[in-house]
CSV table of C-alpha atoms in Angstrom, one decimal:
chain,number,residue,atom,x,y,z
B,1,UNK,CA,100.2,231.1,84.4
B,2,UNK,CA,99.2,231.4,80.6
B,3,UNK,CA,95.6,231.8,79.7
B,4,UNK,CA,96.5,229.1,77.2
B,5,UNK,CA,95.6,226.4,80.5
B,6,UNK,CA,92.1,226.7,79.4
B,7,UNK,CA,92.6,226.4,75.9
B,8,UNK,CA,89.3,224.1,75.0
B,9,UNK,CA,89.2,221.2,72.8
B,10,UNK,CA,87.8,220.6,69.3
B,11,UNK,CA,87.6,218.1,66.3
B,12,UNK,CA,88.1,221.5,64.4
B,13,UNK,CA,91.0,223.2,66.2
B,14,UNK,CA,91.8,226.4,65.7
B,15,UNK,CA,95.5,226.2,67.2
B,16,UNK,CA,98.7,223.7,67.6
B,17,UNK,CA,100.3,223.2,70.6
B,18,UNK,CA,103.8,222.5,69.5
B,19,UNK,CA,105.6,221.2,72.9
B,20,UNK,CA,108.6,220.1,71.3
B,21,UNK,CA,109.4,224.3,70.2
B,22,UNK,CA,106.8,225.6,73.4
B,23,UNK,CA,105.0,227.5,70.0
B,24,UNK,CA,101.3,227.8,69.5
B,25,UNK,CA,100.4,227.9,65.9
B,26,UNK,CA,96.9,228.9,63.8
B,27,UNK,CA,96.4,225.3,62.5
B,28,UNK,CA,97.4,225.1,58.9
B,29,UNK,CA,93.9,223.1,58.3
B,30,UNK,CA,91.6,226.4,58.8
B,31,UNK,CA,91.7,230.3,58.8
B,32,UNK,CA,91.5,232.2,62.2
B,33,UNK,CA,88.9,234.8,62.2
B,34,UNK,CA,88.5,237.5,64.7
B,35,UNK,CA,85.9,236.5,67.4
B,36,UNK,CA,87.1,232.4,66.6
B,37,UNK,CA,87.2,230.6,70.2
B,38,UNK,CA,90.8,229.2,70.0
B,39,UNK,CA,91.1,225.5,70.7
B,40,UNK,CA,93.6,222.9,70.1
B,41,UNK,CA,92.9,219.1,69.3
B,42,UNK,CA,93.8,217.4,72.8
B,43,UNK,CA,95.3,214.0,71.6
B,44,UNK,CA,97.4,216.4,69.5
B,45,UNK,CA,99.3,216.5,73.0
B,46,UNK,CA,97.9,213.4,75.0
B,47,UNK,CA,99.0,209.8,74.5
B,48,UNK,CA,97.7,209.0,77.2
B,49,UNK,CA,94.4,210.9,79.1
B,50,UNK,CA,93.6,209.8,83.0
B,51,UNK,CA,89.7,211.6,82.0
B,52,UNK,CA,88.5,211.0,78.3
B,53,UNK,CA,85.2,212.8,77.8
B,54,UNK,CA,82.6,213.2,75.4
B,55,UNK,CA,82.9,216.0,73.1
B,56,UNK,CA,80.3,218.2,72.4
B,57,UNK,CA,81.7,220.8,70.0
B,58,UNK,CA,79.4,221.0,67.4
B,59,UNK,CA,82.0,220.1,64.4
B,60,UNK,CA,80.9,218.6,61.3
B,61,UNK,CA,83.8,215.8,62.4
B,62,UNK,CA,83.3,215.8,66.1
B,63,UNK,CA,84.8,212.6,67.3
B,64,UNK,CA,82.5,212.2,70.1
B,65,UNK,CA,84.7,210.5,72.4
B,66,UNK,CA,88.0,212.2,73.1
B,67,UNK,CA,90.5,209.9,74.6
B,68,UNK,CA,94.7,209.8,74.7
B,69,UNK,CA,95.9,209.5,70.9
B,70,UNK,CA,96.8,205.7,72.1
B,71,UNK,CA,92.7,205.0,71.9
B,72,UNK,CA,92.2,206.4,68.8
B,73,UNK,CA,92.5,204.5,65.7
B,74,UNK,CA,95.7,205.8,63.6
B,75,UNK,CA,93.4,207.0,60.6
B,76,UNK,CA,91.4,209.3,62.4
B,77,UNK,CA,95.0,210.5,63.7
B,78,UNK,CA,95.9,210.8,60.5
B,79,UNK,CA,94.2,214.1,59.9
B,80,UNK,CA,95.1,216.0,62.4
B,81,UNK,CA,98.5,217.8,63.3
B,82,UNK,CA,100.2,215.8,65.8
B,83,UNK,CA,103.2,216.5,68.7
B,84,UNK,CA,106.4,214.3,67.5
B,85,UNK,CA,106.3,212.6,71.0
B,86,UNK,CA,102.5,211.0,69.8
B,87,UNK,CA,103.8,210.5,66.4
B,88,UNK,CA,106.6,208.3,68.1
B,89,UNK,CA,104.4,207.0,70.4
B,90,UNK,CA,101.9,206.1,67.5
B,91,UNK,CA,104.9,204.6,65.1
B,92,UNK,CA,106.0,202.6,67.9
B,93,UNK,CA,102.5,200.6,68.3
B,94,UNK,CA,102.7,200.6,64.4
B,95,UNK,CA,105.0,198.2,64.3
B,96,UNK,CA,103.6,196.0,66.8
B,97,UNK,CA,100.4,195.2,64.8
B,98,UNK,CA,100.8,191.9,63.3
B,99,UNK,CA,103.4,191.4,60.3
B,100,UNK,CA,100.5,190.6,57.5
B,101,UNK,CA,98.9,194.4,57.9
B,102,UNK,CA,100.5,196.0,54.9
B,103,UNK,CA,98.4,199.2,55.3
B,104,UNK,CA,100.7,202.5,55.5
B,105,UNK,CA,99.5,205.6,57.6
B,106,UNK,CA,100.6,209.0,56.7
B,107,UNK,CA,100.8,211.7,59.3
B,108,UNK,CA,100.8,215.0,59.0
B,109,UNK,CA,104.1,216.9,59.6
């Protein structure tokens, strides 16, 4: 088993979890430093979470409430690096708000 398994979450992560290539990445949005705990952003991963928590990780953009991408409103997604499964997932309920919202939402690749 991969120390990776306890990999801890932040609104600031240092790493991607790309599951559609099994690669973990330093996230494009900050530098690594030595000594930098290395987290990932969970709904990066999660559509869905059986145990959302409250975050305490002491980001200038800490969320507070962590729960399953599908919770979360699409332009707080929006700045974060998602898995193509939650993109899907996120496009998907997209098109099921009502036809009169006009508003785009760009994710990052």
């Amino acid at each position: 088993m991969s120390d990776l398994v306890y990999c801890n979450h932040s609104c600031s992560p240092s790493l991607e979890f790309d599951m559609s290539t099994f690669e973990v990445r330093v996230s494009r949005d900050r530098p690594l430093s030595v000594g930098d705990e290395l987290t990932f952003f969970y709904p990066s991963t999660e559509w869905d979470m059986v145990q959302p928590f409250n975050c305490f990780c002491g980001s200038q953009n800490c969320l507070g409430l962590i729960a399953g991408s599908q919770d979360m409103e699409a332009s707080v997604l929006s700045r974060y690096w998602l898995n193509p499964h939650v993109k899907d997932l996120l496009a998907g309920k997209q098109m099921t708000v009502a036809p009169e919202s006009t508003e785009e939402i760009s994710l990052k690749a």
